[in-house]
PDB file of C-alpha atoms in Angstrom:
ATOM      1  CA  SER A   1      89.652  89.994 137.688  1.00  0.00           C
ATOM      2  CA  SER A   2      90.292  87.253 140.258  1.00  0.00           C
ATOM      3  CA  ASP A   3      94.022  87.315 139.385  1.00  0.00           C
ATOM      4  CA  CYS A   4      94.330  91.011 140.318  1.00  0.00           C
ATOM      5  CA  PHE A   5      95.445  92.195 143.736  1.00  0.00           C
ATOM      6  CA  ASN A   6      94.274  95.687 142.755  1.00  0.00           C
ATOM      7  CA  CYS A   7      92.391  96.737 139.632  1.00  0.00           C
ATOM      8  CA  ASN A   8      91.023  99.731 137.764  1.00  0.00           C
ATOM      9  CA  PRO A   9      87.874 100.881 139.646  1.00  0.00           C
ATOM     10  CA  THR A  10      85.835 101.310 136.460  1.00  0.00           C
ATOM     11  CA  THR A  11      87.261  98.304 134.567  1.00  0.00           C
ATOM     12  CA  PRO A  12      87.866  95.357 136.929  1.00  0.00           C
ATOM     13  CA  SER A  13      89.624  93.299 134.225  1.00  0.00           C
ATOM     14  CA  ILE A  14      92.485  95.850 134.172  1.00  0.00           C
ATOM     15  CA  CYS A  15      94.934  94.860 136.895  1.00  0.00           C
ATOM     16  CA  THR A  16      97.076  97.537 138.516  1.00  0.00           C
ATOM     17  CA  ALA A  17      98.857  95.165 140.929  1.00  0.00           C
ATOM     18  CA  CYS A  18      99.186  91.402 141.290  1.00  0.00           C
ATOM     19  CA  TYR A  19      99.277  88.968 144.210  1.00  0.00           C
ATOM     20  CA  PRO A  20     102.697  87.932 145.575  1.00  0.00           C
ATOM     21  CA  GLY A  21     104.235  85.325 143.296  1.00  0.00           C
ATOM     22  CA  SER A  22     102.635  86.849 140.175  1.00  0.00           C
ATOM     23  CA  LYS A  23     103.856  89.494 137.731  1.00  0.00           C
ATOM     24  CA  LEU A  24     102.002  92.370 136.067  1.00  0.00           C
ATOM     25  CA  ILE A  25     102.165  92.330 132.257  1.00  0.00           C
ATOM     26  CA  THR A  26     102.764  95.918 131.106  1.00  0.00           C
ATOM     27  CA  GLN A  27     102.286  95.577 127.311  1.00  0.00           C
ATOM     28  CA  THR A  28     100.299  93.301 124.994  1.00  0.00           C
ATOM     29  CA  THR A  29     102.110  90.746 122.810  1.00  0.00           C
ATOM     30  CA  ALA A  30     100.997  87.664 120.873  1.00  0.00           C
ATOM     31  CA  THR A  31     101.169  85.654 124.094  1.00  0.00           C
ATOM     32  CA  HIS A  32      99.933  87.970 126.868  1.00  0.00           C
ATOM     33  CA  THR A  33      97.540  90.877 127.346  1.00  0.00           C
ATOM     34  CA  GLN A  34      98.445  94.224 128.888  1.00  0.00           C
ATOM     35  CA  ASN A  35      97.399  94.834 132.519  1.00  0.00           C
ATOM     36  CA  THR A  36      96.884  91.165 133.356  1.00  0.00           C
ATOM     37  CA  CYS A  37      98.697  89.073 135.964  1.00  0.00           C
ATOM     38  CA  HIS A  38     101.091  86.288 134.986  1.00  0.00           C
ATOM     39  CA  THR A  39     100.718  83.710 137.729  1.00  0.00           C
ATOM     40  CA  SER A  40     104.377  82.767 137.994  1.00  0.00           C
ATOM     41  CA  PRO A  41     107.312  84.069 140.055  1.00  0.00           C
ATOM     42  CA  THR A  42     109.217  84.741 136.791  1.00  0.00           C
ATOM     43  CA  CYS A  43     108.329  86.666 133.644  1.00  0.00           C
ATOM     44  CA  PRO A  44     107.392  84.804 130.434  1.00  0.00           C
ATOM     45  CA  SER A  45     110.268  84.031 128.035  1.00  0.00           C
ATOM     46  CA  ASN A  46     109.434  87.006 125.794  1.00  0.00           C
ATOM     47  CA  TYR A  47     109.322  89.462 128.722  1.00  0.00           C
ATOM     48  CA  ILE A  48     111.837  90.857 131.167  1.00  0.00           C
ATOM     49  CA  GLU A  49     111.353  92.164 134.715  1.00  0.00           C
ATOM     50  CA  THR A  50     112.305  95.839 134.452  1.00  0.00           C
ATOM     51  CA  THR A  51     110.767  96.928 137.748  1.00  0.00           C
ATOM     52  CA  PRO A  52     109.833  94.700 140.705  1.00  0.00           C
ATOM     53  CA  ASN A  53     106.881  92.410 139.869  1.00  0.00           C
ATOM     54  CA  GLN A  54     106.324  93.950 136.413  1.00  0.00           C
ATOM     55  CA  CYS A  55     107.090  92.311 133.061  1.00  0.00           C
ATOM     56  CA  THR A  56     107.931  94.360 129.951  1.00  0.00           C
ATOM     57  CA  PRO A  57     108.383  92.785 126.479  1.00  0.00           C
ATOM     58  CA  LYS A  58     112.012  92.073 125.605  1.00  0.00           C
ATOM     59  CA  CYS A  59     111.104  91.015 122.055  1.00  0.00           C
ATOM     60  CA  SER A  60     108.964  92.214 119.166  1.00  0.00           C
ATOM     61  CA  PRO A  61     105.276  91.667 120.023  1.00  0.00           C
ATOM     62  CA  ASN A  62     104.852  88.520 117.884  1.00  0.00           C
ATOM     63  CA  CYS A  63     107.943  86.686 119.190  1.00  0.00           C
ATOM     64  CA  LEU A  64     107.786  83.897 121.777  1.00  0.00           C
ATOM     65  CA  ASP A  65     111.512  84.388 122.321  1.00  0.00           C
ATOM     66  CA  CYS A  66     114.191  86.470 120.601  1.00  0.00           C
ATOM     67  CA  ASN A  67     117.865  87.235 120.143  1.00  0.00           C
ATOM     68  CA  GLN A  68     119.145  88.765 123.390  1.00  0.00           C
ATOM     69  CA  SER A  69     120.992  91.601 121.650  1.00  0.00           C
ATOM     70  CA  THR A  70     118.407  92.217 118.884  1.00  0.00           C
ATOM     71  CA  PRO A  71     114.782  92.100 120.115  1.00  0.00           C
ATOM     72  CA  THR A  72     113.397  92.225 116.570  1.00  0.00           C
ATOM     73  CA  ILE A  73     115.007  88.867 115.693  1.00  0.00           C
ATOM     74  CA  CYS A  74     112.562  86.168 116.799  1.00  0.00           C
ATOM     75  CA  THR A  75     114.065  82.771 117.662  1.00  0.00           C
ATOM     76  CA  SER A  76     110.718  81.086 118.298  1.00  0.00           C
ATOM     77  CA  CYS A  77     107.042  81.897 117.829  1.00  0.00           C
ATOM     78  CA  PRO A  78     103.832  81.368 119.834  1.00  0.00           C
ATOM     79  CA  PRO A  79     101.462  78.514 118.920  1.00  0.00           C
ATOM     80  CA  SER A  80      99.539  79.229 115.686  1.00  0.00           C
ATOM     81  CA  TYR A  81     102.361  81.549 114.517  1.00  0.00           C
ATOM     82  CA  LYS A  82     105.055  80.699 111.943  1.00  0.00           C
ATOM     83  CA  LEU A  83     108.712  81.762 111.942  1.00  0.00           C
ATOM     84  CA  ILE A  84     109.843  83.350 108.648  1.00  0.00           C
ATOM     85  CA  ILE A  85     113.269  81.939 107.693  1.00  0.00           C
ATOM     86  CA  ASP A  86     114.153  84.038 104.606  1.00  0.00           C
ATOM     87  CA  THR A  87     113.768  87.735 103.820  1.00  0.00           C
ATOM     88  CA  THR A  88     111.666  88.573 100.760  1.00  0.00           C
ATOM     89  CA  ALA A  89     109.890  91.642  99.392  1.00  0.00           C
ATOM     90  CA  THR A  90     106.898  90.828 101.611  1.00  0.00           C
ATOM     91  CA  HIS A  91     108.380  89.539 104.884  1.00  0.00           C
ATOM     92  CA  SER A  92     111.533  89.946 106.965  1.00  0.00           C
ATOM     93  CA  GLN A  93     113.717  87.109 108.177  1.00  0.00           C
ATOM     94  CA  SER A  94     113.249  85.947 111.789  1.00  0.00           C
ATOM     95  CA  THR A  95     109.790  87.439 112.263  1.00  0.00           C
ATOM     96  CA  CYS A  96     106.657  85.614 113.434  1.00  0.00           C
ATOM     97  CA  ILE A  97     103.389  85.777 111.512  1.00  0.00           C
ATOM     98  CA  PRO A  98      99.968  84.432 112.533  1.00  0.00           C
ATOM     99  CA  GLY A  99      98.296  81.592 110.654  1.00  0.00           C
ATOM    100  CA  SER A 100      99.670  79.742 107.656  1.00  0.00           C
ATOM    101  CA  CYS A 101     102.700  80.481 105.472  1.00  0.00           C
ATOM    102  CA  PRO A 102     102.319  83.269 102.835  1.00  0.00           C
ATOM    103  CA  THR A 103     101.856  82.297  99.177  1.00  0.00           C
ATOM    104  CA  ASN A 104     105.531  82.962  98.368  1.00  0.00           C
ATOM    105  CA  TYR A 105     106.688  80.637 101.179  1.00  0.00           C
ATOM    106  CA  THR A 106     106.430  76.934 101.906  1.00  0.00           C
ATOM    107  CA  GLN A 107     106.068  75.323 105.327  1.00  0.00           C
ATOM    108  CA  SER A 108     109.480  73.761 105.923  1.00  0.00           C
ATOM    109  CA  SER A 109     108.649  72.420 109.400  1.00  0.00           C
ATOM    110  CA  PRO A 110     105.535  72.586 111.596  1.00  0.00           C
ATOM    111  CA  ASN A 111     106.395  76.127 112.742  1.00  0.00           C
ATOM    112  CA  THR A 112     108.636  77.626 110.029  1.00  0.00           C
ATOM    113  CA  CYS A 113     108.192  79.119 106.549  1.00  0.00           C
ATOM    114  CA  THR A 114     110.942  79.088 103.902  1.00  0.00           C
ATOM    115  CA  SER A 115     110.827  81.162 100.722  1.00  0.00           C
ATOM    116  CA  ARG A 116     109.914  79.107  97.653  1.00  0.00           C
ATOM    117  CA  CYS A 117     110.164  82.008  95.187  1.00  0.00           C
ATOM    118  CA  HIS A 118     112.726  84.592  94.142  1.00  0.00           C
ATOM    119  CA  PRO A 119     112.874  87.129  97.024  1.00  0.00           C
ATOM    120  CA  SER A 120     111.140  89.785  94.920  1.00  0.00           C
ATOM    121  CA  CYS A 121     108.069  87.668  94.071  1.00  0.00           C
ATOM    122  CA  LEU A 122     104.663  87.725  95.699  1.00  0.00           C
ATOM    123  CA  ASP A 123     103.981  84.345  94.044  1.00  0.00           C
ATOM    124  CA  CYS A 124     105.681  81.975  91.597  1.00  0.00           C
ATOM    125  CA  PRO A 125     105.108  78.567  89.933  1.00  0.00           C
ATOM    126  CA  ALA A 126     104.930  75.564  92.240  1.00  0.00           C
ATOM    127  CA  THR A 127     108.024  73.999  90.686  1.00  0.00           C
ATOM    128  CA  ALA A 128     110.390  76.978  90.228  1.00  0.00           C
ATOM    129  CA  THR A 129     111.502  80.171  91.974  1.00  0.00           C
ATOM    130  CA  THR A 130     110.971  82.194  88.782  1.00  0.00           C
ATOM    131  CA  PRO A 131     109.283  83.594  86.869  1.00  0.00           C
ATOM    132  CA  CYS A 132     107.274  85.618  89.355  1.00  0.00           C
ATOM    133  CA  THR A 133     103.567  85.177  88.690  1.00  0.00           C
ATOM    134  CA  ALA A 134     102.622  88.117  90.924  1.00  0.00           C
ATOM    135  CA  CYS A 135     104.483  91.083  92.407  1.00  0.00           C
ATOM    136  CA  PRO A 136     104.034  92.918  95.721  1.00  0.00           C
ATOM    137  CA  LEU A 137     102.063  96.162  95.638  1.00  0.00           C
ATOM    138  CA  GLY A 138     104.133  98.949  94.088  1.00  0.00           C
ATOM    139  CA  MET A 139     106.485  96.585  92.204  1.00  0.00           C
ATOM    140  CA  PHE A 140     106.561  95.562  88.544  1.00  0.00           C
ATOM    141  CA  LEU A 141     107.440  92.401  86.639  1.00  0.00           C
ATOM    142  CA  ASP A 142     110.752  93.145  84.912  1.00  0.00           C
ATOM    143  CA  VAL A 143     111.091  93.442  81.147  1.00  0.00           C
ATOM    144  CA  ASP A 144     112.198  89.794  80.851  1.00  0.00           C
ATOM    145  CA  GLY A 145     109.170  88.641  82.829  1.00  0.00           C
ATOM    146  CA  LEU A 146     111.234  86.899  85.530  1.00  0.00           C
ATOM    147  CA  VAL A 147     111.510  88.943  88.737  1.00  0.00           C
ATOM    148  CA  CYS A 148     109.803  91.930  90.356  1.00  0.00           C
ATOM    149  CA  VAL A 149     111.452  95.353  90.467  1.00  0.00           C
ATOM    150  CA  SER A 150     110.573  98.614  92.190  1.00  0.00           C
ATOM    151  CA  VAL A 151     111.483 100.706  89.115  1.00  0.00           C
ATOM    152  CA  CYS A 152     111.518  99.628  85.478  1.00  0.00           C
ATOM    153  CA  ALA A 153     115.020  99.525  83.994  1.00  0.00           C
ATOM    154  CA  VAL A 154     116.220 102.216  81.612  1.00  0.00           C
ATOM    155  CA  GLY A 155     114.875 101.348  78.171  1.00  0.00           C
ATOM    156  CA  SER A 156     111.570 100.102  79.549  1.00  0.00           C
ATOM    157  CA  HIS A 157     108.429 101.547  81.116  1.00  0.00           C
ATOM    158  CA  ASP A 158     105.489 100.399  83.237  1.00  0.00           C
ATOM    159  CA  ASP A 159     102.670  99.288  80.950  1.00  0.00           C
ATOM    160  CA  GLY A 160      99.978 100.219  83.484  1.00  0.00           C
ATOM    161  CA  SER A 161      99.173  96.626  84.407  1.00  0.00           C
ATOM    162  CA  GLY A 162     102.161  95.860  86.627  1.00  0.00           C
ATOM    163  CA  SER A 163     104.743  94.855  84.005  1.00  0.00           C
ATOM    164  CA  CYS A 164     107.748  96.602  82.439  1.00  0.00           C
ATOM    165  CA  GLN A 165     107.801  96.671  78.631  1.00  0.00           C
ATOM    166  CA  ARG A 166     110.586  97.788  76.318  1.00  0.00           C
ATOM    167  CA  CYS A 167     110.367 101.313  74.943  1.00  0.00           C
ATOM    168  CA  TYR A 168     109.355 101.847  71.336  1.00  0.00           C
ATOM    169  CA  GLU A 169     112.016 100.788  68.815  1.00  0.00           C
ATOM    170  CA  GLY A 170     114.882 103.285  68.705  1.00  0.00           C
ATOM    171  CA  CYS A 171     114.197 104.765  72.167  1.00  0.00           C
ATOM    172  CA  ALA A 172     116.933 104.450  74.802  1.00  0.00           C
ATOM    173  CA  SER A 173     114.544 105.693  77.491  1.00  0.00           C
ATOM    174  CA  CYS A 174     110.914 106.720  77.461  1.00  0.00           C
ATOM    175  CA  ASP A 175     108.025 108.257  79.385  1.00  0.00           C
ATOM    176  CA  GLY A 176     105.547 105.769  77.930  1.00  0.00           C
ATOM    177  CA  LEU A 177     105.405 102.943  75.387  1.00  0.00           C
ATOM    178  CA  GLY A 178     104.203 104.831  72.327  1.00  0.00           C
ATOM    179  CA  GLN A 179     106.293 106.009  69.369  1.00  0.00           C
ATOM    180  CA  SER A 180     106.039 109.605  70.566  1.00  0.00           C
ATOM    181  CA  ASP A 181     107.048 108.804  74.184  1.00  0.00           C
ATOM    182  CA  CYS A 182     110.829 108.657  73.654  1.00  0.00           C
ATOM    183  CA  SER A 183     112.867 110.818  76.011  1.00  0.00           C
ATOM    184  CA  THR A 184     116.310 109.775  74.686  1.00  0.00           C
ATOM    185  CA  CYS A 185     117.335 107.824  71.609  1.00  0.00           C
ATOM    186  CA  GLU A 186     119.626 104.871  70.895  1.00  0.00           C
ATOM    187  CA  GLY A 187     122.953 105.289  69.109  1.00  0.00           C
ATOM    188  CA  ASP A 188     123.104 108.170  66.644  1.00  0.00           C
ATOM    189  CA  ARG A 189     119.371 108.680  66.536  1.00  0.00           C
ATOM    190  CA  VAL A 190     117.997 112.023  67.738  1.00  0.00           C
ATOM    191  CA  LEU A 191     114.581 113.183  68.783  1.00  0.00           C
ATOM    192  CA  SER A 192     112.921 114.185  65.547  1.00  0.00           C
ATOM    193  CA  SER A 193     112.474 117.842  66.446  1.00  0.00           C
ATOM    194  CA  GLY A 194     114.771 117.991  69.470  1.00  0.00           C
ATOM    195  CA  GLY A 195     111.753 118.400  71.699  1.00  0.00           C
ATOM    196  CA  GLU A 196     110.466 116.251  74.498  1.00  0.00           C
ATOM    197  CA  GLY A 197     107.813 113.651  73.761  1.00  0.00           C
ATOM    198  CA  VAL A 198     108.532 113.046  70.063  1.00  0.00           C
ATOM    199  CA  ASP A 199     109.852 109.976  68.281  1.00  0.00           C
ATOM    200  CA  CYS A 200     113.461 109.117  67.461  1.00  0.00           C
ATOM    201  CA  GLY A 201     114.311 109.728  63.799  1.00  0.00           C
TER     202      GLY A 201
END
């Protein structure tokens, strides 16, 4: 490459040293490519000069700039990236993502996304934070049909389609939703034969 002072003999685009006044980028981020020369006497804002004339990322790869003490906390993002303001089940606060805001976020300024749903939701109605209309992979809509949970509450069970449903009447807990799927019973009721997988009498 014309920006290189020295380069890899078999791959000329891979710089191994840069001209005076330029810095060698050591790792790829959203803004710069590894083994290229940054034609400036200082490193980019998301890099730090760790050895003479070499720039190493000081932030997570997608950040344009970050918290000085916590590199994973982005404070700004590159063009075409959005800064996530709130933590949810799908995204972490102060991270940068490429493209448009996720379905459970709204664009609160040209470069930021704010959660528009309950934190557990993958999606929700346009006018309310609940009920969740979709859950992240591996989560279930709770028994009241409002928020997403990682495990169905005691007294309910996954119905196989991503929702928690109450156990059969009389069951305090269950291994399924049928009458014979009770594992413990409510109140004074007992499993009909004391065995596992039979109904509460």
